[in-house]
Amino acid sequence: MADTNMPKVNAEFGATPTIEFPSETAPAGLKVVELVEGDGPIVRRGDTVTVNYHGVVWGKDSAFDSSFARHQPASFGIGVGQVIKGWDQTVPGHNVGSRLVVSIPPEYGYGSRGVPQAGIGGGDTLVFVIDIISTR
C-alpha cells in the first residue's frame, strides 16, 4: 500500500527527479517507497554502493545536494555509518536499477543541529530520490 503522504516523484530510473509534496507536513518516521524495482544484484550492508541522488528539504523546491545536477554519481560504504542513518537503513535490501524515494526525519538525518550551510534546519525532514547504479 502506497503511503499517500509521500512525495510524488517521476518513476524513471536515471531521469532528473521531480518532486511534488502532497502536504506541508512530512510523515512521521523513516519511510521508503520503491518507485522502480531494479533487476540487478541486491545491495547488502557493507557493500560499496554507487548511486545518483537528489536531496531536498521537505516542502522546498530546490535541492540542497544533487549528484544528478553534477552528472557525477557518488560511491560509499552502505550500512556501515559512512552516510546518514536514514540511508544505511533504507538502501540495503534493494536491487541495482531501483529508484527509491526516502523520507528521512532529523533523527535519521543530521539531527537537531541540521546543516545550516546547506539550508537544512534541525527539525527538517529530508527527502532523497536515490537511483542505485551498482554495488560491490
Short mmCIF file of C-alpha atoms in Angstrom, two decimals:
data_model
loop_
_atom_site.label_atom_id
_atom_site.label_comp_id
_atom_site.label_asym_id
_atom_site.label_seq_id
_atom_site.Cartn_x
_atom_site.Cartn_y
_atom_site.Cartn_z
CA MET A 1 0.00 0.00 0.00
CA ALA A 2 1.39 3.36 -1.00
CA ASP A 3 1.81 5.97 1.70
CA THR A 4 -0.40 8.78 0.43
CA ASN A 5 1.68 11.30 2.33
CA MET A 6 4.87 10.51 0.42
CA PRO A 7 6.02 12.93 -2.29
CA LYS A 8 5.17 12.19 -5.91
CA VAL A 9 8.34 11.55 -7.89
CA ASN A 10 8.85 10.60 -11.54
CA ALA A 11 9.38 6.85 -11.64
CA GLU A 12 12.03 6.82 -14.34
CA PHE A 13 15.46 5.47 -13.43
CA GLY A 14 18.22 7.87 -14.48
CA ALA A 15 15.91 10.83 -15.12
CA THR A 16 16.45 14.01 -13.11
CA PRO A 17 13.97 13.77 -10.23
CA THR A 18 10.93 15.99 -9.97
CA ILE A 19 9.34 16.06 -6.53
CA GLU A 20 5.80 17.13 -5.66
CA PHE A 21 4.88 17.40 -1.99
CA PRO A 22 1.35 16.30 -1.04
CA SER A 23 1.25 18.39 2.15
CA GLU A 24 3.28 20.72 4.30
CA THR A 25 3.64 18.03 6.93
CA ALA A 26 6.12 15.23 6.47
CA PRO A 27 5.17 11.70 7.53
CA ALA A 28 6.44 10.56 10.91
CA GLY A 29 9.40 8.21 10.99
CA LEU A 30 11.65 6.84 8.30
CA LYS A 31 9.77 5.97 5.10
CA VAL A 32 10.92 4.41 1.85
CA VAL A 33 8.99 3.76 -1.36
CA GLU A 34 10.49 1.77 -4.22
CA LEU A 35 9.33 3.57 -7.36
CA VAL A 36 11.22 1.34 -9.79
CA GLU A 37 12.31 -2.16 -8.88
CA GLY A 38 15.68 -2.96 -10.40
CA ASP A 39 16.67 -6.42 -11.57
CA GLY A 40 20.35 -6.17 -10.66
CA PRO A 41 22.14 -7.59 -7.62
CA ILE A 42 20.76 -6.82 -4.16
CA VAL A 43 22.56 -4.23 -2.03
CA ARG A 44 23.86 -5.67 1.25
CA ARG A 45 25.20 -3.94 4.34
CA GLY A 46 28.93 -3.46 3.98
CA ASP A 47 28.77 -3.16 0.17
CA THR A 48 30.20 -0.18 -1.67
CA VAL A 49 27.21 1.24 -3.50
CA THR A 50 27.21 3.74 -6.39
CA VAL A 51 24.15 5.94 -6.63
CA ASN A 52 22.72 9.07 -8.14
CA TYR A 53 20.75 11.04 -5.58
CA HIS A 54 18.72 14.21 -5.28
CA GLY A 55 18.13 15.64 -1.81
CA VAL A 56 15.58 18.28 -0.83
CA VAL A 57 14.25 19.59 2.45
CA TRP A 58 10.57 18.58 2.78
CA GLY A 59 8.40 21.21 1.07
CA LYS A 60 11.24 23.08 -0.66
CA ASP A 61 11.60 23.47 -4.43
CA SER A 62 15.32 23.23 -4.90
CA ALA A 63 17.79 20.52 -3.97
CA PHE A 64 20.42 21.11 -1.27
CA ASP A 65 22.53 18.42 -2.94
CA SER A 66 22.11 16.52 -6.19
CA SER A 67 24.54 14.22 -7.93
CA PHE A 68 22.17 14.38 -10.92
CA ALA A 69 22.98 18.09 -11.24
CA ARG A 70 26.72 17.35 -11.08
CA HIS A 71 26.43 14.40 -13.50
CA GLN A 72 28.69 12.58 -11.07
CA PRO A 73 27.40 9.55 -9.16
CA ALA A 74 28.58 9.01 -5.60
CA SER A 75 30.07 5.81 -4.11
CA PHE A 76 30.32 4.91 -0.44
CA GLY A 77 30.03 2.06 2.01
CA ILE A 78 26.40 1.40 2.96
CA GLY A 79 25.15 0.12 6.29
CA VAL A 80 28.46 0.94 7.97
CA GLY A 81 28.00 4.50 9.22
CA GLN A 82 29.63 6.36 6.31
CA VAL A 83 26.38 8.12 5.45
CA ILE A 84 23.34 9.27 7.45
CA LYS A 85 21.36 6.58 9.26
CA GLY A 86 18.35 7.07 7.00
CA TRP A 87 20.42 5.83 4.05
CA ASP A 88 22.07 2.98 5.98
CA GLN A 89 18.64 1.68 6.99
CA THR A 90 16.80 2.02 3.65
CA VAL A 91 19.21 1.32 0.77
CA PRO A 92 20.32 -2.23 1.72
CA GLY A 93 17.83 -4.83 0.55
CA HIS A 94 17.04 -3.05 -2.73
CA ASN A 95 18.34 -4.11 -6.13
CA VAL A 96 20.66 -2.32 -8.52
CA GLY A 97 18.48 -0.50 -11.03
CA SER A 98 15.96 0.56 -8.37
CA ARG A 99 14.73 4.12 -7.80
CA LEU A 100 13.82 4.87 -4.19
CA VAL A 101 12.21 7.87 -2.58
CA VAL A 102 13.13 8.14 1.09
CA SER A 103 11.68 10.48 3.71
CA ILE A 104 14.21 10.95 6.50
CA PRO A 105 13.31 12.68 9.79
CA PRO A 106 16.07 14.56 11.65
CA GLU A 107 16.91 11.66 13.99
CA TYR A 108 17.86 9.56 10.93
CA GLY A 109 19.46 12.53 9.15
CA TYR A 110 21.60 15.33 10.54
CA GLY A 111 19.95 15.56 13.96
CA SER A 112 18.95 18.66 15.86
CA ARG A 113 21.89 20.68 14.51
CA GLY A 114 20.97 20.24 10.87
CA VAL A 115 23.45 21.52 8.29
CA PRO A 116 22.89 25.29 8.30
CA GLN A 117 25.30 25.95 5.42
CA ALA A 118 23.21 23.61 3.25
CA GLY A 119 19.96 25.21 4.39
CA ILE A 120 18.98 22.17 6.50
CA GLY A 121 17.36 23.08 9.82
CA GLY A 122 17.43 20.90 12.92
CA GLY A 123 13.75 20.00 12.58
CA ASP A 124 13.76 19.43 8.83
CA THR A 125 12.69 16.18 7.21
CA LEU A 126 14.82 15.34 4.19
CA VAL A 127 13.62 13.67 1.02
CA PHE A 128 16.06 11.80 -1.19
CA VAL A 129 15.44 10.25 -4.56
CA ILE A 130 18.08 7.52 -4.94
CA ASP A 131 18.92 5.60 -8.12
CA ILE A 132 21.06 2.54 -7.29
CA ILE A 133 23.61 2.24 -10.12
CA SER A 134 25.86 -0.54 -8.87
CA THR A 135 27.06 -2.39 -5.78
CA ARG A 136 30.14 -4.41 -4.95
#
